[in-house]
Amino acid sequence: MTSLFALVDCNNFYASCERAFNPTLEGKPLVVLSNNDGCVIARSNEAKALGIQMGAPAFEIRDLMEREGVHVFSSNYELYGDMSRRVTMILAEYTPNLEIYSIDESFLDLGNFRHVNLEQHAREIWERVPRATGIPVAVGVSVTKTLAKLANRLAKKSKKANGVLVLTDPMHIEAALKATEVGDIWGVGRRYAKKLAQFGIYTAYDLTQQTDSFVKKHMTVVGLRTVRELRGEPCIELELAPPTKQNICTSRSFGEPLTQLSDIEEALAAHTVRCAAKLRKQQSCANAFTIILETSRFIDPRQTYLNSRTVQLESPTASELVLVPKALEALRILFRPGFRYKRTGILVSGLVPATQVQQSLFEPDHRQRDQDLMQTLDFLRKRFGHTALRYGVQGTGKKWQLKSENLSPCYTTRLEGLLKVW
DNA sequence: TCTGGGGTCCTAGGACCC
DNA sequence: TCTGGGGTCCTAGGACCC
């Protein structure tokens, strides 16, 4: 039996979320900016039509946006996360096997749906999700995940497809491969596209015609898997449960450049607390952590500074009480006066399941005490918000906090947002 | 003045061991 | 032509994804 996958992708997801609660934005150009209101990370179709590029720095297009009356939003991940859960719940009704691939994309296993009219089934999903959630989607169906991605892309692009494309007929697959540039394949980025062009390989079809050894030589085994999938041979399985993360990173740019160690300490303490909470959420402990400290990358190279410091822990931990002081200690070693710093962060690594933690022979055993305290903290923060309980060293965060000047209300998760919808 | 924040996997090369 | 051979572990760097 051959496999069958659908990829359901939300159109302009963050932009659509903002619009879902504000119908007056229908048909208007709208963009969502990254953290710190830095660059464009989502655009409505109308904004795309104005020529606003993905990743464009906000300051470069400010004039254009003002002139054209573009509605600008700071990113509101609380809202997007909640909308994403709503979409996923609808999709789960259409398959027993669902992979939540990202905040706005899911793969559906349709392996046992051969008897149904696929076109009709996909079209039903396409209609149902926006009706239930306000978020428009596109649906691509094919025999491998990579081809389903490709079908999804064409479903969005082609007027005739109108949001739904089922790609199972070999003739249709070949035509689709010929119509797709090599750099638009899932798993082939800009670097490889450039390299392949030097060999005269421009379309997905061209790539499928290469020998396995050629592909492996230039694109490693990862690229070979992609090519086999394009040829219709499934190599990438559905991931039903999210894999346990092997690293967890929490870092943010500062709202404005910082020169004082004490301000940066505040930021790093806050990031470390968030990072430790993420660790506990996946029930892991870290064996090591790395602290990153850097200036802006967009200034005179003589004024830039980028350094990191990795610290091995005596025994794996997820306790803030251990991590915060050690993180700050590492930061003080990294810090050089005289630079204008833009970002700091922590990455925890060497993660092991919390249940398998071995106690070091040389450290006093604070584990039980720490665990109890962390449990209490997690409970209180869940109930009262993650900033409800802070350490003194975190300060008030005024100096380093993100710029978010155009934040929409958290319509779905906060009282003031709910009232506004009413 | 102003340019995001997460992640993954693979490979090559060096250190070190027997 | 060939400085021995083979294994593991670690890190840095490069590619990719959203």
mmCIF file of C-alpha atoms in Angstrom, chain A residues 25-369:
data_model
loop_
_atom_site.group_PDB
_atom_site.id
_atom_site.type_symbol
_atom_site.label_atom_id
_atom_site.label_comp_id
_atom_site.label_asym_id
_atom_site.label_seq_id
_atom_site.Cartn_x
_atom_site.Cartn_y
_atom_site.Cartn_z
ATOM 1 C CA LEU A 25 -8.772 44.814 8.174
ATOM 2 C CA GLU A 26 -10.256 42.577 5.484
ATOM 3 C CA GLY A 27 -8.798 43.488 2.089
ATOM 4 C CA LYS A 28 -6.263 45.900 3.656
ATOM 5 C CA PRO A 29 -2.470 45.635 3.595
ATOM 6 C CA LEU A 30 -1.144 44.388 6.933
ATOM 7 C CA VAL A 31 2.241 43.284 8.251
ATOM 8 C CA VAL A 32 3.453 41.668 11.458
ATOM 9 C CA LEU A 33 6.906 42.588 12.758
ATOM 10 C CA SER A 34 9.458 40.390 14.531
ATOM 11 C CA ASN A 35 10.353 40.777 18.182
ATOM 12 C CA ASN A 36 11.567 44.272 18.900
ATOM 13 C CA ASP A 37 9.572 45.499 15.891
ATOM 14 C CA GLY A 38 12.688 44.775 13.846
ATOM 15 C CA CYS A 39 11.677 43.264 10.538
ATOM 16 C CA VAL A 40 8.687 41.928 8.650
ATOM 17 C CA ILE A 41 7.793 38.309 9.412
ATOM 18 C CA ALA A 42 4.272 38.090 7.978
ATOM 19 C CA ARG A 43 2.362 39.932 5.275
ATOM 20 C CA SER A 44 -1.195 39.914 4.034
ATOM 21 C CA ASN A 45 -1.593 39.428 0.263
ATOM 22 C CA GLU A 46 -2.229 43.154 -0.120
ATOM 23 C CA ALA A 47 1.080 43.927 1.615
ATOM 24 C CA LYS A 48 2.868 41.444 -0.647
ATOM 25 C CA ALA A 49 1.333 43.180 -3.644
ATOM 26 C CA LEU A 50 2.933 46.442 -2.483
ATOM 27 C CA GLY A 51 6.306 44.748 -2.853
ATOM 28 C CA ILE A 52 7.032 44.432 0.872
ATOM 29 C CA GLN A 53 9.546 41.612 1.223
ATOM 30 C CA MET A 54 9.729 38.968 3.920
ATOM 31 C CA GLY A 55 12.436 39.981 6.394
ATOM 32 C CA ALA A 56 12.501 43.609 5.289
ATOM 33 C CA PRO A 57 13.785 45.845 8.129
ATOM 34 C CA ALA A 58 10.906 47.967 9.396
ATOM 35 C CA PHE A 59 12.890 51.216 9.286
ATOM 36 C CA GLU A 60 13.589 50.773 5.579
ATOM 37 C CA ILE A 61 9.953 50.487 4.582
ATOM 38 C CA ARG A 62 8.439 52.874 7.128
ATOM 39 C CA ASP A 63 7.759 55.558 4.506
ATOM 40 C CA LEU A 64 6.159 53.143 2.086
ATOM 41 C CA MET A 65 3.949 51.694 4.816
ATOM 42 C CA GLU A 66 2.817 55.111 5.950
ATOM 43 C CA ARG A 67 2.071 56.233 2.395
ATOM 44 C CA GLU A 68 0.090 53.107 1.584
ATOM 45 C CA GLY A 69 -1.717 52.916 4.914
ATOM 46 C CA VAL A 70 -0.277 49.541 5.858
ATOM 47 C CA HIS A 71 -1.510 48.283 9.235
ATOM 48 C CA VAL A 72 1.460 47.307 11.391
ATOM 49 C CA PHE A 73 1.403 44.820 14.274
ATOM 50 C CA SER A 74 4.045 43.739 16.773
ATOM 51 C CA SER A 75 4.186 39.961 17.033
ATOM 52 C CA ASN A 76 1.778 38.515 19.564
ATOM 53 C CA TYR A 77 2.794 34.896 20.059
ATOM 54 C CA GLU A 78 0.252 34.280 22.760
ATOM 55 C CA LEU A 79 -2.515 34.970 20.260
ATOM 56 C CA TYR A 80 -0.875 32.993 17.422
ATOM 57 C CA GLY A 81 -0.222 29.998 19.663
ATOM 58 C CA ASP A 82 -3.829 29.875 20.738
ATOM 59 C CA MET A 83 -5.145 30.215 17.175
ATOM 60 C CA SER A 84 -2.773 27.468 16.110
ATOM 61 C CA ARG A 85 -4.262 25.101 18.706
ATOM 62 C CA ARG A 86 -7.745 25.828 17.386
ATOM 63 C CA VAL A 87 -6.746 25.016 13.809
ATOM 64 C CA THR A 88 -5.005 21.826 14.913
ATOM 65 C CA MET A 89 -8.084 20.639 16.789
ATOM 66 C CA ILE A 90 -10.147 20.903 13.625
ATOM 67 C CA LEU A 91 -7.528 19.045 11.574
ATOM 68 C CA ALA A 92 -7.381 16.218 14.108
ATOM 69 C CA GLU A 93 -10.973 15.415 13.179
ATOM 70 C CA TYR A 94 -9.834 14.479 9.677
ATOM 71 C CA THR A 95 -7.156 11.899 10.494
ATOM 72 C CA PRO A 96 -6.066 9.660 13.349
ATOM 73 C CA ASN A 97 -2.424 10.503 12.571
ATOM 74 C CA LEU A 98 -1.495 14.163 12.659
ATOM 75 C CA GLU A 99 1.933 15.761 12.738
ATOM 76 C CA ILE A 100 2.000 19.348 13.978
ATOM 77 C CA TYR A 101 4.956 20.462 11.910
ATOM 78 C CA SER A 102 5.049 24.119 12.917
ATOM 79 C CA ILE A 103 2.804 26.801 14.328
ATOM 80 C CA ASP A 104 1.002 27.108 10.979
ATOM 81 C CA GLU A 105 1.490 23.747 9.223
ATOM 82 C CA SER A 106 0.359 20.192 9.846
ATOM 83 C CA PHE A 107 0.828 16.937 7.960
ATOM 84 C CA LEU A 108 -2.165 14.574 7.903
ATOM 85 C CA ASP A 109 -1.725 10.884 7.227
ATOM 86 C CA LEU A 110 -4.385 9.967 4.662
ATOM 87 C CA GLY A 111 -2.950 6.496 4.071
ATOM 88 C CA ASN A 112 -6.292 4.764 4.487
ATOM 89 C CA PHE A 113 -8.373 7.283 2.615
ATOM 90 C CA ARG A 114 -7.857 5.895 -0.885
ATOM 91 C CA HIS A 115 -11.478 4.936 -1.208
ATOM 92 C CA VAL A 116 -12.772 8.448 -0.569
ATOM 93 C CA ASN A 117 -12.805 11.199 -3.129
ATOM 94 C CA LEU A 118 -9.550 12.866 -2.154
ATOM 95 C CA GLU A 119 -10.327 16.072 -3.929
ATOM 96 C CA GLN A 120 -13.587 16.386 -2.040
ATOM 97 C CA HIS A 121 -12.024 15.434 1.282
ATOM 98 C CA ALA A 122 -9.269 18.049 0.887
ATOM 99 C CA ARG A 123 -11.786 20.656 -0.218
ATOM 100 C CA GLU A 124 -13.844 20.020 2.889
ATOM 101 C CA ILE A 125 -10.822 20.754 5.096
ATOM 102 C CA TRP A 126 -10.128 23.867 3.055
ATOM 103 C CA GLU A 127 -13.667 25.152 3.733
ATOM 104 C CA ARG A 128 -14.052 24.014 7.296
ATOM 105 C CA VAL A 129 -10.934 25.513 8.919
ATOM 106 C CA PRO A 130 -11.616 29.137 7.985
ATOM 107 C CA ARG A 131 -15.297 28.777 8.830
ATOM 108 C CA ALA A 132 -14.443 27.521 12.323
ATOM 109 C CA THR A 133 -11.390 29.665 13.090
ATOM 110 C CA GLY A 134 -11.251 32.588 10.677
ATOM 111 C CA ILE A 135 -7.909 31.366 9.308
ATOM 112 C CA PRO A 136 -7.700 30.552 5.569
ATOM 113 C CA VAL A 137 -5.599 27.537 4.558
ATOM 114 C CA ALA A 138 -4.216 25.706 1.529
ATOM 115 C CA VAL A 139 -4.218 21.917 1.194
ATOM 116 C CA GLY A 140 -1.719 19.820 -0.784
ATOM 117 C CA VAL A 141 -2.014 16.039 -1.091
ATOM 118 C CA SER A 142 0.545 13.591 -2.453
ATOM 119 C CA VAL A 143 2.423 10.336 -1.871
ATOM 120 C CA THR A 144 5.382 11.752 0.094
ATOM 121 C CA LYS A 145 5.714 14.630 2.524
ATOM 122 C CA THR A 146 8.045 16.516 0.180
ATOM 123 C CA LEU A 147 5.574 16.185 -2.706
ATOM 124 C CA ALA A 148 2.703 17.197 -0.408
ATOM 125 C CA LYS A 149 4.652 20.367 0.411
ATOM 126 C CA LEU A 150 5.138 20.979 -3.276
ATOM 127 C CA ALA A 151 1.432 20.376 -3.975
ATOM 128 C CA ASN A 152 0.540 22.802 -1.205
ATOM 129 C CA ARG A 153 2.725 25.479 -2.753
ATOM 130 C CA LEU A 154 1.057 25.061 -6.129
ATOM 131 C CA ALA A 155 -2.389 24.983 -4.487
ATOM 132 C CA LYS A 156 -1.701 28.492 -3.209
ATOM 133 C CA LYS A 157 -0.158 29.775 -6.416
ATOM 134 C CA SER A 158 -2.523 28.356 -9.002
ATOM 135 C CA LYS A 159 -5.782 30.157 -9.560
ATOM 136 C CA LYS A 160 -7.320 27.003 -10.954
ATOM 137 C CA ALA A 161 -6.349 24.930 -7.920
ATOM 138 C CA ASN A 162 -7.959 27.541 -5.671
ATOM 139 C CA GLY A 163 -6.296 26.358 -2.488
ATOM 140 C CA VAL A 164 -6.497 22.592 -3.012
ATOM 141 C CA LEU A 165 -4.239 20.333 -5.085
ATOM 142 C CA VAL A 166 -4.188 16.537 -5.123
ATOM 143 C CA LEU A 167 -1.006 15.309 -6.765
ATOM 144 C CA THR A 168 -1.144 11.539 -7.251
ATOM 145 C CA ASP A 169 -1.193 11.013 -11.021
ATOM 146 C CA PRO A 170 2.415 10.469 -12.284
ATOM 147 C CA MET A 171 1.821 12.800 -15.242
ATOM 148 C CA HIS A 172 0.636 15.557 -12.924
ATOM 149 C CA ILE A 173 3.577 14.986 -10.609
ATOM 150 C CA GLU A 174 6.028 15.347 -13.488
ATOM 151 C CA ALA A 175 4.363 18.555 -14.627
ATOM 152 C CA ALA A 176 4.475 19.906 -11.067
ATOM 153 C CA LEU A 177 8.180 19.063 -10.749
ATOM 154 C CA LYS A 178 8.905 20.874 -14.004
ATOM 155 C CA ALA A 179 6.996 23.930 -12.788
ATOM 156 C CA THR A 180 8.914 24.161 -9.499
ATOM 157 C CA GLU A 181 12.264 25.889 -9.136
ATOM 158 C CA VAL A 182 14.838 23.852 -7.306
ATOM 159 C CA GLY A 183 15.146 26.435 -4.521
ATOM 160 C CA ASP A 184 11.433 26.149 -3.759
ATOM 161 C CA ILE A 185 11.709 22.491 -2.792
ATOM 162 C CA TRP A 186 11.323 21.705 0.900
ATOM 163 C CA GLY A 187 14.877 20.922 2.050
ATOM 164 C CA VAL A 188 16.697 22.848 -0.673
ATOM 165 C CA GLY A 189 17.722 26.295 0.447
ATOM 166 C CA ARG A 190 19.386 29.231 -1.268
ATOM 167 C CA ARG A 191 22.912 27.851 -0.942
ATOM 168 C CA TYR A 192 22.136 24.575 -2.629
ATOM 169 C CA ALA A 193 20.010 26.277 -5.291
ATOM 170 C CA LYS A 194 22.994 28.412 -6.259
ATOM 171 C CA LYS A 195 25.327 25.438 -6.300
ATOM 172 C CA LEU A 196 22.918 23.339 -8.381
ATOM 173 C CA ALA A 197 22.511 26.134 -10.922
ATOM 174 C CA GLN A 198 26.226 25.789 -11.650
ATOM 175 C CA PHE A 199 25.494 22.238 -12.788
ATOM 176 C CA GLY A 200 22.568 23.382 -14.937
ATOM 177 C CA ILE A 201 19.974 22.087 -12.486
ATOM 178 C CA TYR A 202 17.142 24.596 -12.243
ATOM 179 C CA THR A 203 13.885 22.747 -11.632
ATOM 180 C CA ALA A 204 12.760 20.043 -9.245
ATOM 181 C CA TYR A 205 12.444 17.785 -12.293
ATOM 182 C CA ASP A 206 16.100 18.402 -13.233
ATOM 183 C CA LEU A 207 17.115 17.376 -9.736
ATOM 184 C CA THR A 208 15.168 14.094 -9.873
ATOM 185 C CA GLN A 209 17.106 13.166 -13.031
ATOM 186 C CA GLN A 210 20.508 13.220 -11.261
ATOM 187 C CA THR A 211 22.205 10.061 -10.044
ATOM 188 C CA ASP A 212 22.065 9.212 -6.351
ATOM 189 C CA SER A 213 25.841 9.467 -6.053
ATOM 190 C CA PHE A 214 25.844 12.960 -7.537
ATOM 191 C CA VAL A 215 23.174 14.104 -5.076
ATOM 192 C CA LYS A 216 24.859 12.474 -2.105
ATOM 193 C CA LYS A 217 28.204 13.971 -3.019
ATOM 194 C CA HIS A 218 26.902 17.529 -3.230
ATOM 195 C CA MET A 219 23.961 17.531 -0.814
ATOM 196 C CA THR A 220 24.767 14.760 1.708
ATOM 197 C CA VAL A 221 22.358 12.016 2.644
ATOM 198 C CA VAL A 222 19.797 14.626 3.628
ATOM 199 C CA GLY A 223 19.567 15.888 0.051
ATOM 200 C CA LEU A 224 19.354 12.339 -1.258
ATOM 201 C CA ARG A 225 16.336 11.710 0.939
ATOM 202 C CA THR A 226 14.651 14.791 -0.513
ATOM 203 C CA VAL A 227 15.322 13.675 -4.088
ATOM 204 C CA ARG A 228 13.934 10.196 -3.431
ATOM 205 C CA GLU A 229 10.815 11.762 -1.979
ATOM 206 C CA LEU A 230 10.443 13.877 -5.116
ATOM 207 C CA ARG A 231 10.607 10.661 -7.130
ATOM 208 C CA GLY A 232 7.666 9.385 -5.085
ATOM 209 C CA GLU A 233 9.542 7.156 -2.656
ATOM 210 C CA PRO A 234 8.560 7.972 0.961
ATOM 211 C CA CYS A 235 11.679 8.490 3.115
ATOM 212 C CA ILE A 236 10.461 10.967 5.726
ATOM 213 C CA GLU A 237 7.988 9.557 8.187
ATOM 214 C CA LEU A 238 5.236 11.324 10.018
ATOM 215 C CA GLU A 239 6.310 12.416 13.504
ATOM 216 C CA LEU A 240 3.282 11.930 15.671
ATOM 217 C CA ALA A 241 4.807 13.020 18.962
ATOM 218 C CA PRO A 242 7.114 16.025 19.025
ATOM 219 C CA PRO A 243 10.677 14.730 19.560
ATOM 220 C CA THR A 244 12.314 15.643 22.837
ATOM 221 C CA LYS A 245 14.504 18.678 22.245
ATOM 222 C CA GLN A 246 18.236 18.161 22.562
ATOM 223 C CA ASN A 247 18.989 21.848 23.138
ATOM 224 C CA ILE A 248 16.821 24.655 24.402
ATOM 225 C CA CYS A 249 17.742 28.261 23.760
ATOM 226 C CA THR A 250 16.272 31.462 25.165
ATOM 227 C CA SER A 251 17.652 34.713 23.848
ATOM 228 C CA ARG A 252 16.331 38.142 22.912
ATOM 229 C CA SER A 253 17.649 41.354 21.498
ATOM 230 C CA PHE A 254 17.427 44.306 23.851
ATOM 231 C CA GLY A 255 14.981 47.109 23.104
ATOM 232 C CA GLU A 256 18.004 49.430 22.938
ATOM 233 C CA PRO A 257 21.780 48.820 23.114
ATOM 234 C CA LEU A 258 23.102 48.283 26.658
ATOM 235 C CA THR A 259 26.521 49.214 28.039
ATOM 236 C CA GLN A 260 26.122 48.409 31.757
ATOM 237 C CA LEU A 261 26.814 44.906 33.020
ATOM 238 C CA SER A 262 24.042 45.193 35.610
ATOM 239 C CA ASP A 263 21.385 45.802 32.923
ATOM 240 C CA ILE A 264 22.569 42.797 30.929
ATOM 241 C CA GLU A 265 22.561 40.694 34.088
ATOM 242 C CA GLU A 266 18.888 41.524 34.543
ATOM 243 C CA ALA A 267 18.083 40.353 31.038
ATOM 244 C CA LEU A 268 20.114 37.164 31.276
ATOM 245 C CA ALA A 269 18.595 36.258 34.646
ATOM 246 C CA ALA A 270 15.133 36.589 33.119
ATOM 247 C CA HIS A 271 16.105 34.491 30.058
ATOM 248 C CA THR A 272 17.619 31.830 32.288
ATOM 249 C CA VAL A 273 14.443 31.609 34.352
ATOM 250 C CA ARG A 274 12.378 31.154 31.178
ATOM 251 C CA CYS A 275 14.822 28.621 29.805
ATOM 252 C CA ALA A 276 14.793 26.554 33.014
ATOM 253 C CA ALA A 277 10.994 26.559 32.899
ATOM 254 C CA LYS A 278 11.115 25.207 29.306
ATOM 255 C CA LEU A 279 13.510 22.504 30.504
ATOM 256 C CA ARG A 280 11.138 21.428 33.249
ATOM 257 C CA LYS A 281 8.201 21.497 30.890
ATOM 258 C CA GLN A 282 9.811 18.816 28.750
ATOM 259 C CA GLN A 283 10.961 17.058 31.945
ATOM 260 C CA SER A 284 14.641 17.302 31.150
ATOM 261 C CA CYS A 285 17.773 18.301 32.987
ATOM 262 C CA ALA A 286 20.801 19.944 31.385
ATOM 263 C CA ASN A 287 24.410 18.808 31.677
ATOM 264 C CA ALA A 288 25.809 22.065 30.333
ATOM 265 C CA PHE A 289 24.866 25.540 29.231
ATOM 266 C CA THR A 290 26.277 28.195 26.928
ATOM 267 C CA ILE A 291 25.951 31.934 27.471
ATOM 268 C CA ILE A 292 25.986 34.197 24.432
ATOM 269 C CA LEU A 293 26.745 37.912 24.524
ATOM 270 C CA GLU A 294 26.923 40.052 21.403
ATOM 271 C CA THR A 295 26.796 43.534 19.984
ATOM 272 C CA SER A 296 24.783 44.393 16.899
ATOM 273 C CA ARG A 297 26.041 42.637 13.775
ATOM 274 C CA PHE A 298 25.200 45.664 11.648
ATOM 275 C CA ILE A 299 27.790 48.132 12.864
ATOM 276 C CA ASP A 300 31.461 48.881 12.248
ATOM 277 C CA PRO A 301 33.268 45.529 12.710
ATOM 278 C CA ARG A 302 35.807 47.184 15.038
ATOM 279 C CA GLN A 303 32.988 47.887 17.483
ATOM 280 C CA THR A 304 31.489 44.410 17.391
ATOM 281 C CA TYR A 305 32.008 41.774 20.006
ATOM 282 C CA LEU A 306 30.571 38.273 19.972
ATOM 283 C CA ASN A 307 31.549 35.711 22.510
ATOM 284 C CA SER A 308 30.136 32.654 24.194
ATOM 285 C CA ARG A 309 31.077 30.562 27.169
ATOM 286 C CA THR A 310 30.103 26.971 27.818
ATOM 287 C CA VAL A 311 29.906 25.665 31.368
ATOM 288 C CA GLN A 312 29.707 21.979 32.317
ATOM 289 C CA LEU A 313 27.488 21.346 35.319
ATOM 290 C CA GLU A 314 28.484 19.069 38.207
ATOM 291 C CA SER A 315 25.218 17.213 37.820
ATOM 292 C CA PRO A 316 22.271 17.665 35.436
ATOM 293 C CA THR A 317 19.766 20.210 36.636
ATOM 294 C CA ALA A 318 16.675 22.186 35.719
ATOM 295 C CA SER A 319 16.797 24.360 38.803
ATOM 296 C CA GLU A 320 16.865 28.123 38.456
ATOM 297 C CA LEU A 321 18.616 28.298 41.795
ATOM 298 C CA VAL A 322 21.609 26.531 40.241
ATOM 299 C CA LEU A 323 21.439 27.985 36.731
ATOM 300 C CA VAL A 324 20.895 31.690 37.409
ATOM 301 C CA PRO A 325 24.039 32.281 39.546
ATOM 302 C CA LYS A 326 26.222 30.177 37.245
ATOM 303 C CA ALA A 327 24.868 31.934 34.161
ATOM 304 C CA LEU A 328 25.614 35.340 35.670
ATOM 305 C CA GLU A 329 29.092 34.199 36.628
ATOM 306 C CA ALA A 330 29.764 33.203 33.019
ATOM 307 C CA LEU A 331 28.332 36.499 31.776
ATOM 308 C CA ARG A 332 30.706 38.507 34.000
ATOM 309 C CA ILE A 333 33.633 36.669 32.431
ATOM 310 C CA LEU A 334 32.359 37.391 28.918
ATOM 311 C CA PHE A 335 31.599 41.036 29.545
ATOM 312 C CA ARG A 336 34.044 43.647 28.218
ATOM 313 C CA PRO A 337 33.366 47.298 29.033
ATOM 314 C CA GLY A 338 33.116 49.771 26.194
ATOM 315 C CA PHE A 339 30.780 47.907 23.838
ATOM 316 C CA ARG A 340 27.158 48.590 23.020
ATOM 317 C CA TYR A 341 25.523 45.195 23.514
ATOM 318 C CA LYS A 342 22.444 44.105 21.642
ATOM 319 C CA ARG A 343 21.678 40.564 22.713
ATOM 320 C CA THR A 344 22.292 37.939 25.338
ATOM 321 C CA GLY A 345 20.947 34.450 25.813
ATOM 322 C CA ILE A 346 21.367 30.986 27.233
ATOM 323 C CA LEU A 347 21.404 27.623 25.509
ATOM 324 C CA VAL A 348 21.115 24.503 27.636
ATOM 325 C CA SER A 349 22.521 21.282 26.190
ATOM 326 C CA GLY A 350 23.325 17.689 27.001
ATOM 327 C CA LEU A 351 19.707 17.194 28.015
ATOM 328 C CA VAL A 352 18.729 14.012 29.838
ATOM 329 C CA PRO A 353 15.357 12.875 31.168
ATOM 330 C CA ALA A 354 14.762 14.321 34.629
ATOM 331 C CA THR A 355 14.064 10.819 35.921
ATOM 332 C CA GLN A 356 17.564 9.587 35.063
ATOM 333 C CA VAL A 357 19.567 12.220 36.845
ATOM 334 C CA GLN A 358 22.641 10.957 38.706
ATOM 335 C CA GLN A 359 23.665 12.885 41.764
ATOM 336 C CA SER A 360 27.213 14.121 41.905
ATOM 337 C CA LEU A 361 29.282 12.747 44.762
ATOM 338 C CA PHE A 362 30.802 16.112 45.466
ATOM 339 C CA GLU A 363 27.816 18.403 45.735
ATOM 340 C CA PRO A 364 25.430 18.645 48.636
ATOM 341 C CA ASP A 365 22.081 17.197 47.658
ATOM 342 C CA HIS A 366 19.668 20.084 47.217
ATOM 343 C CA ARG A 367 17.749 18.241 44.566
ATOM 344 C CA GLN A 368 14.586 17.486 46.478
ATOM 345 C CA ARG A 369 14.431 20.967 47.968
#
